């Protein structure tokens, strides 16, 4: 310890609080809490024989520390969770990518709430459900809710007439005033109950409303409610009864050489309504109970729902403190239990087993990914006779329609994966009218390899046969790249043409090397075609706007840059058109009238 750090450690207070360890660059590398700050922080700088290698490595990097005194241990726990989430210190156990977990947002702060996915939780009066580890699960839930309930999806509530969603019975058209706020919010209440996993309450409400509608001879409304009820019943069939009444989260833990996985089973009103898994980083040298306690702190500090009971596979440090903290978050008592027998024990055991399965699947994915990247590069290098696997590969493709709007693309793969920030697209200048793929290829490789201070690839791939390869080689070798291998990839049979060889190389039909070549070729084609379509769309839009009085080249470009597409220009109001740069109200009126006269 330096003198300044030693002075701080010696004068730490005998009070609860949070401490922040910093390195020489003033980066926070660890956040912890303590019942007595002086005792806890001093323990790091005493004999290192009892410390794990991780703690020893952390202590060796500590150059400074800060501390915050709190009134109680619970306050210290809350502050610790917030600081870990904010700073993501290197030596703290953390949820992988926890900043990007998606939530379902119900905008209950609006008169007629909407339902959509978000990755930002704000204190704006809306309700949030999550976090989820899978964006697919979020969108699947939203899709189900919109199928069950006619929710609005538009952002504006000032429409003059309802849109198509209303006419196909997918929305009640609050934007046009076709539904009152009380009826709509009653539906939103049922949506929230379903998202909480409380399908029983929704079923009772729908049955009551259906029977009431039938008694009042509103048979069409009763039929709609009957269909909704049937759909909700299908959802209930997937929710198995596992315990008695109550809300519980059963947590399982599994570890392997890959890392640590925590599985959470969500039990609401005694029914299993879902599950999710979370991978943890920085837990390699920590004990299982420490890892589990760290997960509970991080997960429930950002969870939108706290159950009445947590079922754990083992005792965790400060179990009573965690229970008090969770109770404070929820506003009512939360118990933390380690079941020893019975149904609860079975659920926790099942969660443990599923966490192990997730880790096994992750290992399989990593192995498959390795085969598709590093393995594929090694195979390709061997088939091509290269001294080393091609780490950086660049592939070129040409796109045009009968010679018009000729463009080219260059895509880059590094370590077998797309490197999209290195992609380039070219609007070709030398070829106009009659298509000439050979000259087009010469222009694009000349512009790429004629530039200075550019990275040199390990392999250049030309999308085409012998002709395109020969044309490209003339320019590439002339630019001084004498040792970089260049190959041509023919579309039809995926033959590979190599420099100086008359016969093509045929890769094994099911080899990872061939699959890698196909992915690179398809990506280059996609990127070129996308750019070509963009240019063609611009040209078509300009040709239409040419007929509008008062719209010249400058205003055409302004409209395109502002709206991005012709349908958006057609659907814009006069005020929205006038808001575009360089547009005036008379010019906006002319554009608006022009498209209305064409209908």
Coordinates of C-alpha atoms in Angstrom, one line a residue:
X1 CA 0.0 0.0 0.0
X2 CA 1.1 3.5 -0.7
X3 CA 1.1 6.1 2.2
X4 CA -2.1 7.7 1.1
X5 CA -4.0 4.4 0.9
X6 CA -2.6 3.3 4.2
X7 CA -3.8 6.5 5.8
X8 CA -7.3 5.9 4.5
X9 CA -7.4 2.3 5.7
X10 CA -6.2 3.3 9.2
X11 CA -8.9 5.9 9.5
X12 CA -11.9 3.9 8.3
X13 CA -15.0 4.3 10.6
X14 CA -16.6 1.5 12.7
X15 CA -19.9 1.8 10.8
X16 CA -21.8 0.1 8.0
X17 CA -21.2 1.3 4.5
X18 CA -20.0 0.6 1.0
X19 CA -16.3 0.7 -0.2
X20 CA -15.1 1.2 -3.8
X21 CA -11.6 -0.1 -4.8
X22 CA -9.8 1.8 -7.6
X23 CA -6.8 1.0 -9.7
X24 CA -4.0 3.3 -10.8
X25 CA -6.1 4.7 -13.7
X26 CA -8.8 5.6 -11.2
X27 CA -11.2 2.9 -12.5
X28 CA -13.5 1.2 -10.0
X29 CA -12.5 -2.4 -10.0
X30 CA -14.6 -3.7 -7.0
X31 CA -17.6 -2.6 -5.0
X32 CA -18.4 -4.2 -1.6
X33 CA -20.4 -3.6 1.5
X34 CA -19.6 -4.1 5.2
X35 CA -21.3 -4.1 8.6
X36 CA -18.0 -2.6 9.9
X37 CA -16.1 -0.8 7.2
X38 CA -12.7 -0.8 9.1
X39 CA -12.7 -4.6 9.7
X40 CA -13.8 -5.6 6.2
X41 CA -11.4 -3.4 4.2
X42 CA -8.4 -4.2 6.5
X43 CA -9.0 -7.9 5.9
X44 CA -7.9 -7.5 2.2
X45 CA -4.5 -6.1 3.2
X46 CA -3.7 -8.8 5.8
X47 CA -2.0 -12.1 5.1
X48 CA -2.9 -13.2 1.6
X49 CA -2.6 -17.0 2.3
X50 CA -6.3 -17.2 3.0
X51 CA -7.2 -15.2 -0.1
X52 CA -8.2 -16.7 -3.5
X53 CA -6.1 -16.0 -6.5
X54 CA -8.8 -13.6 -7.7
X55 CA -8.7 -11.6 -4.5
X56 CA -4.9 -11.5 -4.6
X57 CA -4.9 -10.2 -8.2
X58 CA -7.5 -7.5 -7.2
X59 CA -5.5 -6.4 -4.1
X60 CA -2.3 -6.1 -6.2
X61 CA -4.1 -3.5 -8.4
X62 CA -5.7 -1.4 -5.6
X63 CA -4.2 2.1 -5.7
X64 CA -7.0 4.0 -4.0
X65 CA -10.3 3.5 -2.3
X66 CA -13.5 5.4 -1.4
X67 CA -16.2 4.6 1.1
X68 CA -19.7 5.7 1.8
X69 CA -21.1 5.4 5.3
X70 CA -24.8 4.3 5.5
X71 CA -27.3 4.3 8.4
X72 CA -27.9 0.5 8.3
X73 CA -26.7 -2.7 6.7
X74 CA -29.8 -2.8 4.4
X75 CA -29.0 0.7 3.1
X76 CA -25.5 -0.6 2.4
X77 CA -26.9 -3.5 0.5
X78 CA -29.1 -1.3 -1.7
X79 CA -26.3 1.1 -2.4
X80 CA -23.9 -1.8 -3.3
X81 CA -26.4 -3.2 -5.8
X82 CA -26.9 0.2 -7.4
X83 CA -23.1 0.9 -7.7
X84 CA -22.4 -2.5 -9.2
X85 CA -25.0 -2.0 -11.8
X86 CA -23.7 1.5 -12.6
X87 CA -20.0 0.8 -12.7
X88 CA -19.8 -3.0 -13.6
X89 CA -16.5 -3.4 -11.7
X90 CA -14.1 -6.0 -13.1
X91 CA -13.8 -8.2 -10.0
X92 CA -17.5 -8.2 -9.0
X93 CA -19.7 -11.2 -10.1
X94 CA -22.1 -9.8 -12.7
X95 CA -24.9 -10.9 -15.0
X96 CA -23.6 -11.0 -18.5
X97 CA -24.9 -8.2 -20.7
X98 CA -27.5 -7.3 -17.9
X99 CA -27.7 -3.7 -19.3
X100 CA -29.4 -5.0 -22.5
X101 CA -32.0 -7.4 -21.1
X102 CA -35.4 -6.6 -22.6
X103 CA -38.6 -5.8 -20.7
X104 CA -42.3 -5.6 -21.7
X105 CA -43.6 -2.1 -21.1
X106 CA -47.3 -1.3 -20.6
X107 CA -47.7 2.5 -20.8
X108 CA -50.2 2.8 -18.0
X109 CA -49.1 6.5 -17.8
X110 CA -51.1 7.1 -21.0
X111 CA -54.9 7.5 -21.4
X112 CA -55.0 4.4 -23.7
X113 CA -51.9 2.3 -22.9
X114 CA -49.8 0.5 -25.4
X115 CA -47.7 -2.7 -25.1
X116 CA -44.2 -2.9 -26.5
X117 CA -40.7 -4.2 -25.9
X118 CA -38.0 -1.9 -24.4
X119 CA -34.5 -2.2 -22.9
X120 CA -34.8 0.9 -20.8
X121 CA -36.6 1.0 -17.4
X122 CA -37.6 4.5 -16.4
X123 CA -39.6 6.0 -13.5
X124 CA -42.3 7.3 -15.9
X125 CA -45.5 5.8 -14.3
X126 CA -45.6 2.9 -16.8
X127 CA -45.5 -0.8 -15.8
X128 CA -42.6 -3.0 -16.7
X129 CA -42.4 -6.8 -16.8
X130 CA -39.1 -8.6 -16.9
X131 CA -36.2 -8.8 -17.3
X132 CA -36.1 -11.5 -20.0
X133 CA -32.9 -13.0 -21.4
X134 CA -34.5 -13.7 -24.7
X135 CA -35.9 -11.0 -27.0
X136 CA -37.7 -13.7 -28.8
X137 CA -39.7 -14.6 -25.7
X138 CA -40.6 -10.9 -25.2
X139 CA -41.9 -10.6 -28.8
X140 CA -43.8 -13.9 -28.5
X141 CA -45.5 -12.6 -25.4
X142 CA -46.4 -9.3 -27.0
X143 CA -47.7 -11.2 -30.1
X144 CA -49.9 -13.4 -27.8
X145 CA -51.3 -10.4 -25.9
X146 CA -52.2 -8.6 -29.1
X147 CA -53.9 -11.7 -30.4
X148 CA -56.0 -12.0 -27.2
X149 CA -56.8 -8.3 -26.7
X150 CA -57.4 -5.6 -29.3
X151 CA -54.7 -3.2 -28.1
X152 CA -53.6 -0.1 -30.0
X153 CA -50.1 -0.2 -31.5
X154 CA -50.0 3.3 -33.0
X155 CA -48.3 6.2 -31.2
X156 CA -50.8 8.9 -32.1
X157 CA -54.3 9.4 -30.7
X158 CA -55.5 12.1 -33.1
X159 CA -56.5 10.1 -36.2
X160 CA -59.4 11.3 -38.2
X161 CA -60.5 7.8 -39.0
X162 CA -59.5 4.3 -37.8
X163 CA -56.8 2.3 -39.6
X164 CA -56.9 -1.2 -40.9
X165 CA -56.2 -2.7 -37.5
X166 CA -59.7 -1.6 -36.4
X167 CA -61.4 -3.1 -39.5
X168 CA -59.8 -6.5 -39.0
X169 CA -60.8 -6.5 -35.3
X170 CA -57.3 -6.1 -33.9
X171 CA -57.8 -2.7 -32.3
X172 CA -60.7 -0.8 -30.6
X173 CA -59.6 2.5 -32.3
X174 CA -59.2 4.8 -29.3
X175 CA -57.5 7.2 -31.7
X176 CA -60.9 7.8 -33.4
X177 CA -62.8 7.9 -30.1
X178 CA -64.6 4.5 -30.7
X179 CA -63.9 3.2 -27.2
X180 CA -64.1 4.9 -23.7
X181 CA -61.2 5.0 -21.3
X182 CA -62.9 2.8 -18.7
X183 CA -63.5 -0.1 -21.1
X184 CA -60.0 0.1 -22.5
X185 CA -58.3 0.2 -19.1
X186 CA -60.3 -2.8 -18.0
X187 CA -58.8 -4.7 -20.8
X188 CA -55.3 -3.4 -19.9
X189 CA -55.8 -4.7 -16.3
X190 CA -56.4 -8.2 -17.7
X191 CA -53.3 -7.9 -19.9
X192 CA -51.2 -7.0 -16.8
X193 CA -52.7 -10.0 -14.9
X194 CA -51.8 -12.3 -17.7
X195 CA -48.2 -10.9 -17.8
X196 CA -48.0 -11.5 -14.1
X197 CA -49.0 -15.1 -14.6
X198 CA -52.4 -14.7 -12.9
X199 CA -54.6 -16.3 -15.6
X200 CA -57.2 -17.5 -13.1
X201 CA -58.3 -13.9 -12.4
X202 CA -58.5 -13.2 -16.1
X203 CA -60.6 -16.3 -16.7
X204 CA -63.1 -15.4 -14.0
X205 CA -63.4 -11.8 -15.3
X206 CA -64.0 -13.0 -18.9
X207 CA -66.6 -15.6 -17.8
X208 CA -68.5 -13.0 -15.8
X209 CA -68.5 -10.5 -18.7
X210 CA -69.5 -13.1 -21.2
X211 CA -72.5 -14.3 -19.1
X212 CA -73.5 -10.7 -18.5
X213 CA -73.4 -9.9 -22.2
X214 CA -75.5 -13.0 -23.0
X215 CA -78.1 -12.1 -20.4
X216 CA -78.4 -8.6 -22.0
X217 CA -78.8 -10.3 -25.5
X218 CA -75.4 -8.8 -26.7
X219 CA -74.6 -12.1 -28.5
X220 CA -71.9 -10.7 -30.7
X221 CA -70.0 -9.3 -27.7
X222 CA -70.5 -12.6 -25.8
X223 CA -69.1 -14.5 -28.8
X224 CA -65.9 -12.3 -28.8
X225 CA -65.5 -12.9 -25.0
X226 CA -66.0 -16.6 -25.5
X227 CA -63.2 -16.7 -28.1
X228 CA -60.9 -14.7 -25.8
X229 CA -61.7 -17.1 -22.9
X230 CA -60.9 -20.1 -25.1
X231 CA -57.5 -18.5 -26.0
X232 CA -56.7 -17.8 -22.3
X233 CA -57.6 -21.4 -21.4
X234 CA -55.0 -22.6 -23.9
X235 CA -52.4 -20.5 -22.1
X236 CA -53.5 -22.0 -18.8
X237 CA -53.1 -25.5 -20.1
X238 CA -49.3 -24.8 -20.4
X239 CA -49.1 -23.7 -16.8
X240 CA -48.6 -26.8 -14.7
X241 CA -49.7 -26.8 -11.0
X242 CA -46.6 -27.4 -9.0
X243 CA -47.3 -26.1 -5.5
X244 CA -50.1 -24.8 -3.4
X245 CA -51.2 -21.2 -3.6
X246 CA -48.7 -18.3 -3.6
X247 CA -46.0 -16.7 -5.7
X248 CA -42.5 -18.2 -5.6
X249 CA -39.3 -18.1 -7.5
X250 CA -37.3 -21.4 -7.4
X251 CA -33.6 -20.8 -8.2
X252 CA -31.1 -23.4 -9.4
X253 CA -27.4 -23.2 -9.9
X254 CA -24.9 -25.1 -12.1
X255 CA -21.2 -24.6 -12.8
X256 CA -18.8 -26.0 -15.4
X257 CA -15.5 -25.0 -17.1
X258 CA -17.6 -22.7 -19.3
X259 CA -18.9 -20.7 -16.4
X260 CA -21.9 -20.4 -14.1
X261 CA -25.6 -20.6 -15.0
X262 CA -28.5 -19.7 -12.7
X263 CA -32.0 -21.0 -13.6
X264 CA -35.1 -19.3 -12.2
X265 CA -38.6 -20.9 -12.3
X266 CA -41.5 -18.5 -12.0
X267 CA -44.4 -19.8 -10.0
X268 CA -47.5 -17.6 -9.7
X269 CA -50.6 -18.6 -7.8
X270 CA -49.2 -22.1 -7.5
X271 CA -48.7 -22.6 -11.3
X272 CA -45.4 -22.7 -13.2
X273 CA -45.8 -19.8 -15.6
X274 CA -42.3 -19.7 -17.1
X275 CA -38.5 -19.9 -16.5
X276 CA -35.4 -18.1 -17.5
X277 CA -31.7 -18.6 -17.3
X278 CA -28.8 -16.2 -16.6
X279 CA -25.1 -16.6 -17.2
X280 CA -22.7 -15.0 -14.7
X281 CA -19.3 -13.5 -15.3
X282 CA -16.4 -13.2 -12.8
X283 CA -17.6 -16.1 -10.7
X284 CA -14.8 -18.6 -11.5
X285 CA -13.0 -18.6 -8.1
X286 CA -16.0 -17.9 -5.9
X287 CA -17.9 -20.4 -3.7
X288 CA -21.4 -21.4 -4.8
X289 CA -23.2 -19.7 -2.0
X290 CA -21.4 -16.4 -2.7
X291 CA -22.3 -16.6 -6.4
X292 CA -25.9 -17.3 -5.6
X293 CA -26.1 -14.3 -3.2
X294 CA -24.5 -12.0 -5.8
X295 CA -27.1 -13.2 -8.3
X296 CA -30.0 -12.5 -6.0
X297 CA -28.8 -9.0 -5.3
X298 CA -28.3 -8.1 -9.0
X299 CA -31.4 -9.8 -10.4
X300 CA -34.0 -8.6 -7.9
X301 CA -32.5 -5.0 -7.8
X302 CA -33.8 -4.7 -11.4
X303 CA -36.7 -7.1 -11.4
X304 CA -40.2 -5.6 -11.8
X305 CA -41.8 -8.3 -9.6
X306 CA -40.7 -9.7 -6.2
X307 CA -42.4 -13.0 -5.2
X308 CA -43.4 -13.8 -1.6
X309 CA -41.0 -16.7 -1.4
X310 CA -37.6 -17.6 -2.8
X311 CA -36.7 -21.2 -2.9
X312 CA -32.9 -21.8 -2.9
X313 CA -30.7 -24.9 -3.3
X314 CA -28.4 -23.9 -0.4
X315 CA -27.8 -21.5 2.4
X316 CA -26.4 -18.1 1.3
X317 CA -24.4 -15.5 3.2
X318 CA -26.5 -12.9 5.0
X319 CA -29.8 -14.8 4.3
X320 CA -31.8 -12.8 6.9
X321 CA -30.5 -9.5 5.5
X322 CA -31.4 -10.5 1.9
X323 CA -34.9 -11.4 3.2
X324 CA -35.3 -8.0 4.9
X325 CA -34.0 -6.2 1.7
X326 CA -36.4 -8.1 -0.6
X327 CA -39.2 -7.3 1.8
X328 CA -38.4 -3.7 1.7
X329 CA -38.4 -3.8 -2.1
X330 CA -41.7 -5.6 -2.3
X331 CA -43.4 -3.7 0.5
X332 CA -44.5 -6.9 2.3
X333 CA -42.7 -9.9 3.9
X334 CA -40.5 -12.0 1.6
X335 CA -39.1 -15.3 2.9
X336 CA -36.0 -17.0 1.7
X337 CA -36.2 -20.8 2.2
X338 CA -34.0 -23.8 1.5
X339 CA -36.5 -26.7 1.1
X340 CA -35.3 -30.1 2.4
X341 CA -38.1 -32.3 1.1
X342 CA -41.4 -32.4 -0.8
X343 CA -42.6 -30.6 -3.8
X344 CA -40.5 -27.4 -3.2
X345 CA -37.3 -29.5 -3.0
X346 CA -38.3 -31.2 -6.3
X347 CA -38.7 -27.9 -8.0
X348 CA -35.3 -26.6 -6.9
X349 CA -33.7 -29.8 -7.9
X350 CA -35.4 -29.5 -11.3
X351 CA -34.0 -25.9 -11.6
X352 CA -30.5 -27.2 -10.8
X353 CA -30.8 -29.8 -13.5
X354 CA -32.0 -27.4 -16.1
X355 CA -29.2 -24.9 -15.3
X356 CA -26.8 -27.8 -16.0
X357 CA -28.6 -28.5 -19.3
X358 CA -28.3 -24.9 -20.3
X359 CA -24.5 -25.0 -19.7
X360 CA -24.2 -28.2 -21.7
X361 CA -26.1 -26.5 -24.6
X362 CA -23.9 -23.5 -24.4
X363 CA -20.8 -25.7 -24.6
X364 CA -22.3 -27.3 -27.7
X365 CA -23.0 -23.9 -29.3
X366 CA -19.4 -22.8 -28.5
X367 CA -18.0 -26.0 -30.0
X368 CA -20.2 -25.6 -33.1
X369 CA -19.3 -21.9 -33.4
X370 CA -15.6 -22.9 -33.2
X371 CA -16.0 -25.4 -36.0
X372 CA -17.8 -22.9 -38.2
X373 CA -15.1 -20.2 -37.7
X374 CA -11.7 -21.3 -36.6
X375 CA -12.2 -24.8 -37.9
X376 CA -13.6 -23.6 -41.2
X377 CA -10.7 -21.2 -41.7
X378 CA -8.1 -23.9 -41.0
X379 CA -9.8 -26.3 -43.5
X380 CA -10.0 -23.5 -46.1
X381 CA -6.3 -22.7 -45.7
X382 CA -5.4 -26.4 -46.0
X383 CA -7.5 -26.8 -49.2
X384 CA -6.0 -23.7 -50.8
X385 CA -2.5 -24.7 -49.8
X386 CA -1.9 -21.6 -47.6
X387 CA 0.8 -21.4 -45.0
X388 CA -1.7 -20.2 -42.4
X389 CA -5.5 -19.9 -42.0
X390 CA -6.8 -16.7 -43.7
X391 CA -7.8 -14.5 -40.7
X392 CA -9.0 -11.5 -42.7
X393 CA -10.9 -12.2 -45.9
X394 CA -12.4 -9.6 -48.3
X395 CA -15.0 -10.5 -50.9
X396 CA -16.3 -8.4 -53.8
X397 CA -19.6 -8.6 -55.7
X398 CA -21.2 -6.5 -58.5
X399 CA -24.9 -5.7 -58.8
X400 CA -26.8 -4.0 -61.7
X401 CA -29.9 -4.3 -63.9
X402 CA -28.8 -4.2 -67.6
X403 CA -25.9 -1.9 -66.8
X404 CA -27.9 0.7 -65.0
X405 CA -27.1 1.9 -61.4
X406 CA -24.0 -0.5 -61.3
X407 CA -22.7 -0.9 -57.8
X408 CA -20.2 -3.1 -56.0
X409 CA -19.8 -4.3 -52.4
X410 CA -16.9 -5.4 -50.3
X411 CA -17.6 -7.4 -47.2
X412 CA -14.9 -8.4 -44.6
X413 CA -14.8 -11.5 -42.5
X414 CA -12.3 -11.7 -39.6
X415 CA -11.9 -14.9 -37.6
X416 CA -14.7 -16.5 -39.6
X417 CA -17.2 -13.8 -38.6
X418 CA -18.6 -10.7 -40.4
X419 CA -16.8 -7.4 -39.5
X420 CA -19.6 -5.1 -40.6
X421 CA -17.8 -1.8 -39.7
X422 CA -15.2 -2.7 -42.4
X423 CA -17.8 -3.2 -45.2
X424 CA -17.6 -0.8 -48.1
X425 CA -20.0 -0.1 -51.0
X426 CA -19.1 1.5 -54.3
X427 CA -21.1 3.4 -56.9
X428 CA -19.2 2.6 -60.1
X429 CA -18.3 5.4 -62.5
X430 CA -16.5 3.8 -65.5
X431 CA -19.2 1.5 -66.7
X432 CA -22.5 3.0 -67.9
X433 CA -25.1 1.5 -70.3
X434 CA -23.9 -1.9 -71.5
X435 CA -23.0 -4.1 -68.6
X436 CA -19.4 -5.1 -68.2
X437 CA -18.6 -7.1 -65.1
X438 CA -14.9 -7.3 -65.9
X439 CA -14.4 -3.6 -66.0
X440 CA -16.6 -3.1 -63.0
X441 CA -14.6 -5.6 -61.0
X442 CA -11.4 -3.8 -62.1
X443 CA -12.7 -0.5 -61.0
X444 CA -13.7 -1.6 -57.5
X445 CA -10.5 -3.5 -56.7
X446 CA -8.5 -0.5 -58.0
X447 CA -10.4 1.8 -55.7
X448 CA -9.9 -0.6 -52.8
X449 CA -6.2 -1.5 -53.2
X450 CA -5.1 1.7 -54.7
X451 CA -5.8 3.4 -51.4
X452 CA -3.0 3.8 -48.9
X453 CA -2.9 2.9 -45.2
X454 CA -5.5 0.2 -45.6
X455 CA -5.3 -3.2 -43.9
X456 CA -4.0 -6.0 -46.1
X457 CA -6.3 -9.1 -46.3
X458 CA -5.0 -12.7 -46.0
X459 CA -7.4 -13.8 -48.8
X460 CA -9.3 -11.9 -51.6
X461 CA -12.4 -13.5 -52.9
X462 CA -13.9 -12.4 -56.3
X463 CA -17.5 -13.4 -56.9
X464 CA -17.3 -14.9 -60.3
X465 CA -15.4 -17.3 -62.5
X466 CA -12.1 -17.2 -64.5
X467 CA -12.9 -13.9 -66.3
X468 CA -13.7 -11.9 -63.2
X469 CA -10.7 -13.4 -61.4
X470 CA -8.3 -12.6 -64.3
X471 CA -9.6 -9.0 -64.6
X472 CA -9.2 -8.4 -60.8
X473 CA -5.7 -10.0 -60.7
X474 CA -4.4 -7.5 -63.3
X475 CA -5.2 -4.6 -61.0
X476 CA -4.4 -6.3 -57.7
X477 CA -0.9 -7.5 -58.7
X478 CA -0.3 -4.1 -60.4
X479 CA -1.0 -2.4 -57.1
X480 CA 1.9 -4.2 -55.4
X481 CA 0.0 -7.0 -53.6
X482 CA 2.1 -9.8 -55.0
X483 CA 1.8 -12.3 -52.1
X484 CA -1.9 -12.1 -51.2
X485 CA -3.8 -15.1 -52.5
X486 CA -6.8 -14.2 -54.8
X487 CA -9.5 -16.7 -55.7
X488 CA -12.7 -16.6 -57.8
X489 CA -15.9 -18.3 -56.5
X490 CA -18.3 -19.3 -59.3
X491 CA -22.0 -19.1 -58.5
X492 CA -23.4 -22.1 -60.2
X493 CA -21.4 -25.1 -58.9
X494 CA -19.4 -23.1 -56.3
X495 CA -16.1 -24.0 -58.1
X496 CA -13.1 -22.1 -56.7
X497 CA -10.7 -20.8 -59.4
X498 CA -7.1 -20.2 -58.2
X499 CA -4.4 -18.1 -59.8
X500 CA -2.3 -20.1 -62.3
X501 CA -4.5 -23.2 -62.2
X502 CA -6.7 -24.2 -65.2
X503 CA -8.9 -26.7 -63.3
X504 CA -11.2 -25.5 -60.5
X505 CA -10.9 -26.6 -56.9
X506 CA -14.0 -28.4 -55.6
X507 CA -14.5 -28.3 -51.9
X508 CA -16.2 -31.3 -50.2
X509 CA -19.9 -30.8 -50.3
X510 CA -20.5 -30.8 -46.6
X511 CA -17.3 -29.2 -45.4
X512 CA -17.2 -26.2 -43.0
X513 CA -14.8 -24.6 -45.5
X514 CA -17.5 -24.6 -48.2
X515 CA -20.2 -23.3 -45.8
X516 CA -17.9 -20.4 -44.8
X517 CA -17.3 -19.5 -48.5
X518 CA -21.1 -19.6 -49.1
X519 CA -21.7 -17.3 -46.1
X520 CA -19.1 -14.8 -47.4
X521 CA -20.4 -14.9 -50.9
X522 CA -24.1 -14.6 -49.9
X523 CA -23.3 -11.7 -47.5
X524 CA -21.4 -9.8 -50.3
X525 CA -24.4 -10.4 -52.7
X526 CA -26.9 -9.2 -50.0
X527 CA -24.9 -6.0 -49.3
X528 CA -24.6 -5.2 -53.0
X529 CA -28.2 -5.8 -53.8
X530 CA -29.4 -3.8 -50.8
X531 CA -27.4 -0.8 -52.0
X532 CA -28.6 -1.2 -55.6
X533 CA -32.2 -1.2 -54.5
X534 CA -31.6 1.9 -52.4
X535 CA -30.3 3.8 -55.5
X536 CA -33.1 2.5 -57.7
X537 CA -35.6 3.6 -55.1
X538 CA -34.1 7.1 -55.1
X539 CA -34.1 7.3 -58.9
X540 CA -37.8 6.2 -59.0
X541 CA -38.8 8.8 -56.4
X542 CA -37.0 11.6 -58.3
X543 CA -38.8 10.7 -61.5
X544 CA -42.2 11.0 -59.7
X545 CA -41.4 14.3 -58.0
X546 CA -40.2 15.7 -61.3
X547 CA -43.8 16.3 -62.2
X548 CA -44.6 18.4 -59.1
X549 CA -44.5 22.1 -59.8
X550 CA -42.0 24.0 -57.6
X551 CA -40.0 20.9 -56.7
X552 CA -36.4 21.1 -58.0
X553 CA -33.3 19.0 -57.3
X554 CA -32.6 20.6 -53.9
X555 CA -36.1 20.1 -52.6
X556 CA -36.3 16.5 -54.0
X557 CA -33.1 15.6 -52.1
X558 CA -34.5 17.3 -49.0
X559 CA -37.7 15.3 -49.1
X560 CA -35.8 12.1 -49.6
X561 CA -33.4 12.8 -46.7
X562 CA -36.2 13.8 -44.4
X563 CA -38.7 11.0 -45.1
X564 CA -36.6 8.2 -46.5
X565 CA -39.2 6.7 -48.8
X566 CA -41.9 7.6 -51.4
X567 CA -44.8 6.0 -49.3
X568 CA -43.9 8.2 -46.4
X569 CA -43.9 11.3 -48.6
X570 CA -47.2 10.3 -50.0
X571 CA -48.8 9.8 -46.6
X572 CA -47.4 13.0 -45.0
X573 CA -49.6 16.0 -44.1
X574 CA -49.0 19.5 -45.5
X575 CA -47.5 20.5 -42.2
X576 CA -45.1 17.5 -42.1
X577 CA -44.0 18.2 -45.7
X578 CA -43.4 21.9 -44.9
X579 CA -41.2 20.9 -41.9
X580 CA -38.6 19.3 -44.3
X581 CA -35.5 21.5 -44.9
X582 CA -35.9 24.1 -47.8
X583 CA -39.6 23.3 -48.1
X584 CA -42.2 26.2 -48.0
X585 CA -45.9 25.9 -47.3
X586 CA -46.9 26.5 -51.0
X587 CA -44.4 23.8 -52.1
X588 CA -45.7 21.4 -49.5
X589 CA -49.3 22.0 -50.6
X590 CA -48.2 21.3 -54.2
X591 CA -46.7 17.9 -53.2
X592 CA -49.7 17.1 -51.1
X593 CA -52.2 18.0 -53.9
X594 CA -50.2 16.1 -56.5
X595 CA -50.4 12.8 -54.8
X596 CA -54.1 13.3 -53.9
X597 CA -55.0 14.0 -57.5
X598 CA -53.3 10.7 -58.6
X599 CA -55.6 8.6 -56.4

